[in-house]
Tab-separated table of C-alpha atoms and ligand atoms in Angstrom:
chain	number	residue	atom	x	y	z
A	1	UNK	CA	29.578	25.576	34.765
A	2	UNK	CA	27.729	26.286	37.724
A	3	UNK	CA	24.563	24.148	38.270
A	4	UNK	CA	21.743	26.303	38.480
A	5	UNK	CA	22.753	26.455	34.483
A	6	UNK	CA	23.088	22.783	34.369
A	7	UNK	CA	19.467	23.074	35.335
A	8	UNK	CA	18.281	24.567	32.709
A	9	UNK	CA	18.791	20.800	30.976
A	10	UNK	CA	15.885	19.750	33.522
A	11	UNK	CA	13.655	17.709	31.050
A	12	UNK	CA	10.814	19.001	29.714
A	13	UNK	CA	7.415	19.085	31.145
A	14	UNK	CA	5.671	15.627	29.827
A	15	UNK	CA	7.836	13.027	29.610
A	16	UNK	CA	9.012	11.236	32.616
A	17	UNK	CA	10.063	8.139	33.920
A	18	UNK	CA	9.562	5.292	36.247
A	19	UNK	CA	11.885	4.727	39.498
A	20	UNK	CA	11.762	2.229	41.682
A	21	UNK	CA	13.912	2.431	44.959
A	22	UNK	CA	15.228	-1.245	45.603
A	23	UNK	CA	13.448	-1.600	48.915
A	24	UNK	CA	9.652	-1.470	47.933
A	25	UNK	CA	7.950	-2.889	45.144
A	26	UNK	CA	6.645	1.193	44.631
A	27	UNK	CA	6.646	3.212	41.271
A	28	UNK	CA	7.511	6.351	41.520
A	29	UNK	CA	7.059	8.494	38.565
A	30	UNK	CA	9.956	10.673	38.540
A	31	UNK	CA	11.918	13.984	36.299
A	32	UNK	CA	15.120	13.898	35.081
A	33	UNK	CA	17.661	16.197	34.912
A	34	UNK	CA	21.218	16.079	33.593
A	35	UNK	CA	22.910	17.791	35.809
A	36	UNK	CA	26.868	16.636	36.983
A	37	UNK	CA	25.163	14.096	38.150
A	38	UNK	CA	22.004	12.398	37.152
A	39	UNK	CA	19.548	14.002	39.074
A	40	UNK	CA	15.836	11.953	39.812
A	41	UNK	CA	13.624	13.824	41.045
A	42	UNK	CA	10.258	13.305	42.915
A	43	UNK	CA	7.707	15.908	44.348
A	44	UNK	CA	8.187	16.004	48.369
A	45	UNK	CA	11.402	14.041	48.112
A	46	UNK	CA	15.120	14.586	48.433
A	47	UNK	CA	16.976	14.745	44.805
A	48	UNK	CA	18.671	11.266	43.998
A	49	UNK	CA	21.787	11.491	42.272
A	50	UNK	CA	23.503	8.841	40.048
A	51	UNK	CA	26.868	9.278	38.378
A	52	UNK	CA	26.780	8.923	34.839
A	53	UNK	CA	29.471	6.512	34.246
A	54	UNK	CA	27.957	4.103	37.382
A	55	UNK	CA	24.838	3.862	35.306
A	56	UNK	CA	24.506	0.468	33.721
A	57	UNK	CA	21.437	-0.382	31.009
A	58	UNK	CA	19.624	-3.669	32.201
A	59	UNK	CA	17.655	-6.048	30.669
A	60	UNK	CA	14.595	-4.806	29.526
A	61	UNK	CA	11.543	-5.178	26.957
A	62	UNK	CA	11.545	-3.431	23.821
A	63	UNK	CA	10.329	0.463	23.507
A	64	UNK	CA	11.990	0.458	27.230
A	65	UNK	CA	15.351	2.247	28.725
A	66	UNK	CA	15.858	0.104	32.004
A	67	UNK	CA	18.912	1.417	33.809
A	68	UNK	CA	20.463	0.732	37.640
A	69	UNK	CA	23.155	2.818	39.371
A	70	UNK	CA	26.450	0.733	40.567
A	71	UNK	CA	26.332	3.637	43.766
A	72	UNK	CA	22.405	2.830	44.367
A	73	UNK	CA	20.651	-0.011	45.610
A	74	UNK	CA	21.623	-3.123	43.806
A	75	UNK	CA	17.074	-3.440	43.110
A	76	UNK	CA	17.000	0.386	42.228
A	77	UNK	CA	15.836	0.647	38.767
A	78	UNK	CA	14.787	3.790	36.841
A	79	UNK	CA	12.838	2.712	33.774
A	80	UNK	CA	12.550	5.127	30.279
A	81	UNK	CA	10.025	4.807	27.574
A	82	UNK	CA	10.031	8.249	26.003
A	83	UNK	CA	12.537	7.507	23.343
A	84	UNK	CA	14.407	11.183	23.402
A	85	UNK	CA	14.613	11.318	27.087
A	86	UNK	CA	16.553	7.786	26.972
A	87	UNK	CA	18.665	8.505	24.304
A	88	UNK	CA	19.568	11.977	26.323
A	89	UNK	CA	20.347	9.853	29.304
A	90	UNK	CA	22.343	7.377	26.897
A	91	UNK	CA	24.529	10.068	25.629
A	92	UNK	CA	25.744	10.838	28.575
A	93	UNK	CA	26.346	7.393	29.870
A	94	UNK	CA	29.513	6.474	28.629
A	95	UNK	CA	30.047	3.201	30.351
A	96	UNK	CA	25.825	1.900	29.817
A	97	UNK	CA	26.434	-0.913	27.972
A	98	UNK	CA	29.746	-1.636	30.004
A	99	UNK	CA	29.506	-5.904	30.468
A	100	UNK	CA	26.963	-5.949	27.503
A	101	UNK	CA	27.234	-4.862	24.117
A	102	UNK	CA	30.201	-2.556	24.641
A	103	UNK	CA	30.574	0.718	25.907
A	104	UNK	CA	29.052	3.131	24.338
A	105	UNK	CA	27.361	1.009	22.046
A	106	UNK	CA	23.567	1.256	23.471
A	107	UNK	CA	24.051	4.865	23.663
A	108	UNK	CA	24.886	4.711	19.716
A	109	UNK	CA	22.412	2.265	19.023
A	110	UNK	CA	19.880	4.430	21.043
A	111	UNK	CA	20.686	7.696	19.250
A	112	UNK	CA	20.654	6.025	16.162
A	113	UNK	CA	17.091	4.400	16.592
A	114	UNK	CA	15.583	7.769	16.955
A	115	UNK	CA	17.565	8.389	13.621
A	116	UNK	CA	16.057	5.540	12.336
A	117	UNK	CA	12.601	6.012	13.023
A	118	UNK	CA	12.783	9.658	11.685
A	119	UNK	CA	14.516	8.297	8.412
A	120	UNK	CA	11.307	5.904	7.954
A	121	UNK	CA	9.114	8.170	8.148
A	122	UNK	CA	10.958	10.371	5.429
A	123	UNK	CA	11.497	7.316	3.613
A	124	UNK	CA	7.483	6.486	3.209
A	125	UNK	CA	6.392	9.993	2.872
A	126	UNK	CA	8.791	11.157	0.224
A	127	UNK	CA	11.000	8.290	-1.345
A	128	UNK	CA	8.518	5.429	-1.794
A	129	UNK	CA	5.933	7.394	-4.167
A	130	UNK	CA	9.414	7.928	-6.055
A	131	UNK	CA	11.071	4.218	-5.734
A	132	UNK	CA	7.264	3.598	-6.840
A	133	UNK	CA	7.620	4.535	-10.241
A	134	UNK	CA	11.811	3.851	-10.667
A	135	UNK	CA	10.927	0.306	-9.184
A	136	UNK	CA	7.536	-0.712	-11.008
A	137	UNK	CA	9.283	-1.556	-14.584
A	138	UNK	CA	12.137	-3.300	-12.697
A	139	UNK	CA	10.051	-6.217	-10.745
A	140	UNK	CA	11.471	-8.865	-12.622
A	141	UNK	CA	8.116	-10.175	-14.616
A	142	UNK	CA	8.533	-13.651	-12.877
A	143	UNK	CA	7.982	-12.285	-9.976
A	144	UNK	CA	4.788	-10.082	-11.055
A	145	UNK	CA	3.460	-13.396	-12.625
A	146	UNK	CA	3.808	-15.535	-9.157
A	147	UNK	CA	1.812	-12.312	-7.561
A	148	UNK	CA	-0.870	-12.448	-10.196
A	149	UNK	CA	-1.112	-15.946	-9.906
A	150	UNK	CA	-1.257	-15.799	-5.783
A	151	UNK	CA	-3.725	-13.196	-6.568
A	152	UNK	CA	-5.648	-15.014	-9.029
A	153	UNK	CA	-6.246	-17.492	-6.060
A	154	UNK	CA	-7.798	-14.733	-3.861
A	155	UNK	CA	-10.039	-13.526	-7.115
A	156	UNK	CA	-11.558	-16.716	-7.454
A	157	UNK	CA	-12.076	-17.054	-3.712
A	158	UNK	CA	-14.046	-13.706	-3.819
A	159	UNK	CA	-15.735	-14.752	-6.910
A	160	UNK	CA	-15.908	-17.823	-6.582
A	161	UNK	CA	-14.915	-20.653	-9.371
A	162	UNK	CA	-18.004	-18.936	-12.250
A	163	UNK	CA	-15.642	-18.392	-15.192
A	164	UNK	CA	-18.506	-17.895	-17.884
A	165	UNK	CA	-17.709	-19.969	-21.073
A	166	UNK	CA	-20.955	-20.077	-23.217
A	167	UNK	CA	-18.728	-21.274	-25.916
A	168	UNK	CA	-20.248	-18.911	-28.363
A	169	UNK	CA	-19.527	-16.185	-26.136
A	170	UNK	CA	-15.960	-17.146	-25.723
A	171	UNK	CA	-14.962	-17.073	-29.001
A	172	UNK	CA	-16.904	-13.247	-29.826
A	173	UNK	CA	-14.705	-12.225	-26.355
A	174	UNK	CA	-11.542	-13.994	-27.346
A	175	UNK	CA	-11.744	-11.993	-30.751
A	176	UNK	CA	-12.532	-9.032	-29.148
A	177	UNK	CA	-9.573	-9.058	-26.682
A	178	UNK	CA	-7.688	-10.064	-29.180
A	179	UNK	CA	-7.989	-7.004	-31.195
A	180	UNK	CA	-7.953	-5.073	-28.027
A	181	UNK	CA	-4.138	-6.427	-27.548
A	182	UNK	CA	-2.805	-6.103	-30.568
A	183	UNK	CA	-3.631	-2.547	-30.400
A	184	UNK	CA	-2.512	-2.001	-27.360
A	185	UNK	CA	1.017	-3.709	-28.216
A	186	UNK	CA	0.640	-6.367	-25.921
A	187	UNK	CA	1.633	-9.734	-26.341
A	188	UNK	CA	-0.289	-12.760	-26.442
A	189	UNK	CA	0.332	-13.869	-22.963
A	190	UNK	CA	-2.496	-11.426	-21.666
A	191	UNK	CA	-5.300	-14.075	-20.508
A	192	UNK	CA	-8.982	-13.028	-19.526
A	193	UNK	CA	-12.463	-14.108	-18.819
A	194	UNK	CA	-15.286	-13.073	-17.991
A	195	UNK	CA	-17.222	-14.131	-14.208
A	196	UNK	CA	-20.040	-13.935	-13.383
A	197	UNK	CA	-20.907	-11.524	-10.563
A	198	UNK	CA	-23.527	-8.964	-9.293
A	199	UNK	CA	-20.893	-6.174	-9.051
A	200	UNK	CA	-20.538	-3.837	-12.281
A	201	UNK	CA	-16.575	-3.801	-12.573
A	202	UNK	CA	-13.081	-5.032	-15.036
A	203	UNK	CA	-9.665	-5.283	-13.349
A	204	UNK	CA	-6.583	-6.170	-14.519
A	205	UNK	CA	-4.086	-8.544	-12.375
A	206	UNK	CA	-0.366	-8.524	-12.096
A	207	UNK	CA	1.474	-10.767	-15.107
A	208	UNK	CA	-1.345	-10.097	-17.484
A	209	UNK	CA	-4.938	-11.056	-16.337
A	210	UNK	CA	-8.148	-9.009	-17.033
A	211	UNK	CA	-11.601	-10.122	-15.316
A	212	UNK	CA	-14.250	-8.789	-17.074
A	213	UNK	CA	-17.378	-9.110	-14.423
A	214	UNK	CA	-20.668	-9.854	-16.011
A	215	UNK	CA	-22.667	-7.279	-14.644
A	216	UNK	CA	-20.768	-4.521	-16.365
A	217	UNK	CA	-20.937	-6.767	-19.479
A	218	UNK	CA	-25.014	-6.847	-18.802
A	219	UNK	CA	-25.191	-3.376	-18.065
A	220	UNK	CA	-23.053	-2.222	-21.770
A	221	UNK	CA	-25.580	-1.408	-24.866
A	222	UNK	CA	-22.814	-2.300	-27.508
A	223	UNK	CA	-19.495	-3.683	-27.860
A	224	UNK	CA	-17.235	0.033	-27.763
A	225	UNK	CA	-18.360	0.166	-24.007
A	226	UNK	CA	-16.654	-2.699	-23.099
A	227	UNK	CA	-13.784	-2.511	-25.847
A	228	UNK	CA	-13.089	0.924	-24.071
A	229	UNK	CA	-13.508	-0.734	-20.724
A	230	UNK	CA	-11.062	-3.398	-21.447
A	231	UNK	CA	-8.580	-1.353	-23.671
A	232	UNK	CA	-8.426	0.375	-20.081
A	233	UNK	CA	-7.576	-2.540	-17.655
A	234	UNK	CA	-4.796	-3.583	-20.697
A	235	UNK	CA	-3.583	0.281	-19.903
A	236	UNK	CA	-2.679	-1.092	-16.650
A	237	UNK	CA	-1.453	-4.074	-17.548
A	238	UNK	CA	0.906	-1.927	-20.326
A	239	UNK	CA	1.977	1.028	-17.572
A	240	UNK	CA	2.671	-2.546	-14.975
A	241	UNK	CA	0.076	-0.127	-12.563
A	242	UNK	CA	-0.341	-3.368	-10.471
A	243	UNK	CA	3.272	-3.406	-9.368
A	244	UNK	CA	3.323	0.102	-9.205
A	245	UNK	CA	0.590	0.592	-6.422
A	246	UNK	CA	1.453	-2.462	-5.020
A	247	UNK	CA	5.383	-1.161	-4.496
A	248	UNK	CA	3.493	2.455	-3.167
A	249	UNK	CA	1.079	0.674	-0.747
A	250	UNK	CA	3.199	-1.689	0.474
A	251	UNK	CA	5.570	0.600	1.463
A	252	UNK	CA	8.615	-0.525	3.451
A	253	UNK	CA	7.088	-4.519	4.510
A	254	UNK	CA	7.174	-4.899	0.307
A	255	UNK	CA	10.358	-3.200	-0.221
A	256	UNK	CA	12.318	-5.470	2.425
A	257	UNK	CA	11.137	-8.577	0.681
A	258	UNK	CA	11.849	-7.559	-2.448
A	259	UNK	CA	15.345	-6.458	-1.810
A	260	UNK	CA	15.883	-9.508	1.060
A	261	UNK	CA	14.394	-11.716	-2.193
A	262	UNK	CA	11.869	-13.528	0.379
A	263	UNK	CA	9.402	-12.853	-2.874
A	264	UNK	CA	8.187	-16.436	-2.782
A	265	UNK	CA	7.632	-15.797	0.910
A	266	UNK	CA	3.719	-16.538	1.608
A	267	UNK	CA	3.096	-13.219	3.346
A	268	UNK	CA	4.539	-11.181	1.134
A	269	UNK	CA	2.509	-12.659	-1.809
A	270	UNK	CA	-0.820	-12.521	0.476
A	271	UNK	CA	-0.406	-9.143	1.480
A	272	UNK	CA	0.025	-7.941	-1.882
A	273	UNK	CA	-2.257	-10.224	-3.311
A	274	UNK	CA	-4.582	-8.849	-1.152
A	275	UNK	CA	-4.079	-5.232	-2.152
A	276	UNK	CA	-4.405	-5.551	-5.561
A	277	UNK	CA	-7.865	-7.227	-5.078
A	278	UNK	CA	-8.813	-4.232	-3.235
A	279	UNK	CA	-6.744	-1.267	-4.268
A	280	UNK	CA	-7.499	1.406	-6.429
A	281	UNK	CA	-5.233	3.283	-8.486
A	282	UNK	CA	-3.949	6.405	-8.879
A	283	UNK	CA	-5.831	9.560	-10.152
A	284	UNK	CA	-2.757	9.748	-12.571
A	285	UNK	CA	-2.697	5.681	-13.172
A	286	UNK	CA	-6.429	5.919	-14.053
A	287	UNK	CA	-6.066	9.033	-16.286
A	288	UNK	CA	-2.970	7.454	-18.309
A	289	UNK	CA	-4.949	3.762	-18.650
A	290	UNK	CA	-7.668	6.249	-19.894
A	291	UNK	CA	-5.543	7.305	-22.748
A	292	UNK	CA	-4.365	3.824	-23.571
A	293	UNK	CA	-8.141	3.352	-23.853
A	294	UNK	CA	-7.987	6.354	-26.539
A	295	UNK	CA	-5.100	5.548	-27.996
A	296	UNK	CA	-6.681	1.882	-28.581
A	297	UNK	CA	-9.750	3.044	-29.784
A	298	UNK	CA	-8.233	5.826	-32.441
A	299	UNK	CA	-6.665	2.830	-33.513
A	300	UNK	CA	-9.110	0.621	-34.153
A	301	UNK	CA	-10.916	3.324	-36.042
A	302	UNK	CA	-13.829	3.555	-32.961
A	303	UNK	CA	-14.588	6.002	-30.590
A	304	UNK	CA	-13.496	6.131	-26.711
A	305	UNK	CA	-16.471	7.987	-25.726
A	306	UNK	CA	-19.235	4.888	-25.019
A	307	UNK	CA	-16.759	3.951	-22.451
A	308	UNK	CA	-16.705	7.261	-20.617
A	309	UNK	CA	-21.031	6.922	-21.186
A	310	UNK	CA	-21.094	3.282	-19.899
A	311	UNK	CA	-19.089	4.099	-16.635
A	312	UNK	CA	-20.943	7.140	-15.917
A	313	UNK	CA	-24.398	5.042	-16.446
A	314	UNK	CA	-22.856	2.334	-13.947
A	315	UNK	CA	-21.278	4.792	-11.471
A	316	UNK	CA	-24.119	7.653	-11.477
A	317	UNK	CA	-26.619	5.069	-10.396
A	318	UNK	CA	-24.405	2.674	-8.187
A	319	UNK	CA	-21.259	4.980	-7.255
A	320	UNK	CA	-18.897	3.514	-4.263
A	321	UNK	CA	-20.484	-0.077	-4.107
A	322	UNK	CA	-18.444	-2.718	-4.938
A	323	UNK	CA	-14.826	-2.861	-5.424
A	324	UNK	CA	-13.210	0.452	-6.459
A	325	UNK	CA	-11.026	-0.222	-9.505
A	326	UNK	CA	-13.854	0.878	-11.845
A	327	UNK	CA	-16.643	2.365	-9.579
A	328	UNK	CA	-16.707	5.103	-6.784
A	329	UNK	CA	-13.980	7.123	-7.793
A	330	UNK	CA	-14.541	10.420	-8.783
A	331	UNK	CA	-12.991	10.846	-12.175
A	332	UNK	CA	-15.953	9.736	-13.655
A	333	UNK	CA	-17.575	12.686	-15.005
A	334	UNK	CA	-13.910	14.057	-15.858
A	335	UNK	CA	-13.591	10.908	-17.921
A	336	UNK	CA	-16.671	11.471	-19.488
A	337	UNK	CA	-15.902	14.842	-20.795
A	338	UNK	CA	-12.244	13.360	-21.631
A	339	UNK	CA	-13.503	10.605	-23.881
A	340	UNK	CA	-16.221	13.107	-25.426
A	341	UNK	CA	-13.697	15.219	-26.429
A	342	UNK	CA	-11.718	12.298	-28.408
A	343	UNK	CA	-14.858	11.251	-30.353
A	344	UNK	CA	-14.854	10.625	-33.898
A	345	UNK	CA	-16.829	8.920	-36.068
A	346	UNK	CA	-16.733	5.196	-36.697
A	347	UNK	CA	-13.584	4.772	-39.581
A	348	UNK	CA	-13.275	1.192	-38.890
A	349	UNK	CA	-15.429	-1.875	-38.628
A	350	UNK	CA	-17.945	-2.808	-36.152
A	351	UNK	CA	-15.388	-4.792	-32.841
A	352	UNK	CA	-17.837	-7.367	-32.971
A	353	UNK	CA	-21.008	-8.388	-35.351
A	354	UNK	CA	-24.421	-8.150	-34.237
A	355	UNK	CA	-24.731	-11.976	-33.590
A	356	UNK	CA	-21.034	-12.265	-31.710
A	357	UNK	CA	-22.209	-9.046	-29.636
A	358	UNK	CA	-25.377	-10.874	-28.692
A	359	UNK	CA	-23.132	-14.082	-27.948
A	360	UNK	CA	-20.959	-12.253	-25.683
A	361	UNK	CA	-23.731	-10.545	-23.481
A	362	UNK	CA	-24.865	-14.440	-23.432
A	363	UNK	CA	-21.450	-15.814	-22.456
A	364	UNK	CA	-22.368	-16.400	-18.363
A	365	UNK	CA	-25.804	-17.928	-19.832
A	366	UNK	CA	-29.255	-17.028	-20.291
A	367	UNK	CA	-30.103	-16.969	-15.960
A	368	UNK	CA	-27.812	-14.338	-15.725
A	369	UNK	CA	-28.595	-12.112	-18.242
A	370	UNK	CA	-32.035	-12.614	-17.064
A	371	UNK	CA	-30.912	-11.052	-13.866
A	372	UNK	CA	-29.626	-8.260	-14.861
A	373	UNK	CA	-31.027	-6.090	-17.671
B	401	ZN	ZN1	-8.433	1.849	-13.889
């Protein structure tokens, strides 16, 4: 080979690296090129060579290369950060870790850290969405119960401890939900409430919670616009959307402590706590809890379309504020048209009575609904 080939291996323009000389404390920002010989190379000064097999790695902090030349200066140093360029120099240093890990070991470990880092990247872009959905009905439902429950800790922090339970309003909303349930085909372990808050919204929490907040409940002219609200959240609850989005969002950091088991870990249980407080779903989550809300409705002999009419009153007028789970997304008027297409008239009885319907809007008592009208 003759060298003006070897040359051609001269790194590209861009990357370079740091060499100090052993006798002054100067950096010197310096090309490589892999040559026969390690080549460092520094405008208006003569070509340093190192051989590859005297170069040694030495200690150094992480995202660094930080090799020294048995031939050189004992203090020469030539530092790497660009990941590529180090793991070209690695390759070629067959005796780098010689007195360390092994030879040939750093250059392997190098060269397989740029692997690495590529195969992360591939593995949140494409294979999470997909472990997603193959992983969501799997989370053992212990585990989605101890999130809900660390989650129901960071609910009432947000909310604060204002459960409403006007006990006449509690029963008309226990019936209710109860309905609501058994037509959804969930079991009875589904608890909810209602609390009492200025922000128009319903979610649904991991192991079977649904908050209804009283401000959507002021803001509903008659008891199908919340049935249809809260046959919803129970979609979620049914499809396990919670885990789902929670598996997608958290990405690798969830993933690791799910398949390391460090589930009852704090952080993992605040971080995902914390995103299901403040995550919204899917277009495709929302649009499939939308058809349990159909599906529940058809059932119960009522129509799904005051649900689509309540959220577009609440959304049209207040659209983003608040948490996202029900407002400020834009499926809204989609939804609308959705739920207007699956209306039918009334073949089964009224979800609640006049006087229970009245009880329920009463249910955080009579300040709030004074508030809001
Ligand atoms: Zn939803």
């Amino acid at each position: 080979m003759d060298p003006v080939t070897a040359d051609s291996t001269l790194q590209q323009e861009g990357a370079s690296a740091v060499y100090f000389d052993g006798a002054s404390s100067r950096r010197r920002t310096v090309r490589l090129a892999f040559s026969y010989d390690l080549e460092i190379r520094e405008e208006g000064a003569a070509k340093i060579k190192w051989a590859y097999d005297d170069i040694r790695q030495a200690d150094s902090p992480a995202g660094m290369l930080r090799v020294s030349c048995l031939s050189a200066p004992p203090l020469a140093r030539l530092e790497i950060r660009d990941t590529e360029l180090a793991a070209q120099l690695a390759s070629r240093c067959a005796r780098l870790g010689e007195n360390r890990i092994g030879s040939g070991a750093v250059a392997r470990i190098v060269g397989w850290s740029v692997a690495a880092a590529v195969s992360i990247v591939l593995v949140v872009l494409f294979a999470i969405p997909l472990a997603a959905d193959r992983l969501a009905p799997l989370v053992p439902e212990g585990f989605e119960r101890r999130v809900g429950d660390a989650t129901e800790v960071q609910v009432k922090a947000i909310f604060g401890k204002k459960a409403c339970d006007a006990p006449a309003g509690q029963a008309a909303y226990a019936k209710l939900m109860r309905e609501l349930r058994v037509a959804a085909g969930l079991d009875a372990d589904v608890e909810s409430e209602v609390l009492s808050t200025d922000i128009p919204n319903a979610f649904a929490l991991p192991g079977g919670k649904v908050y209804l907040l009283s401000a959507l409940l002021a803001k509903a002219d008659n008891p199908d616009e919340i049935a249809g609200v809260l046959a919803h959240e129970l979609g979620h609850l049914k499809h396990r959307d919670n885990m789902r989005e929670l598996i997608y969002n958290g990405g690798t950091s969830f993933l690791i402590g799910l398949l390391f088991g460090d589930v009852t870990g704090s952080s993992a249980l605040i971080f995902a706590s914390k995103s299901v407080v403040t995550a919204s779903y899917s277009r495709d989550a929302e649009a499939n809890a939308d058809g349990t809300t159909i599906e529940v409705m058809h059932k119960l002999g009522r129509s799904p379309k005051p649900m689509g009419e309540l959220l577009y009153r609440v959304t049209g007028k207040e659209g983003g504020s608040g948490l996202s789970i029900l407002a400020g997304h834009p499926l809204t008027e989609d939804r609308l048209k959705r739920m207007s297409d699956e209306d039918r008239p009334p073949s089964g009885p009224p979800l609640l009575t006049d006087k229970e319907w009245a009880a329920l809007k009463a249910i955080c008592g009579p300040e709030d609904k004074k508030d809001k009208k």
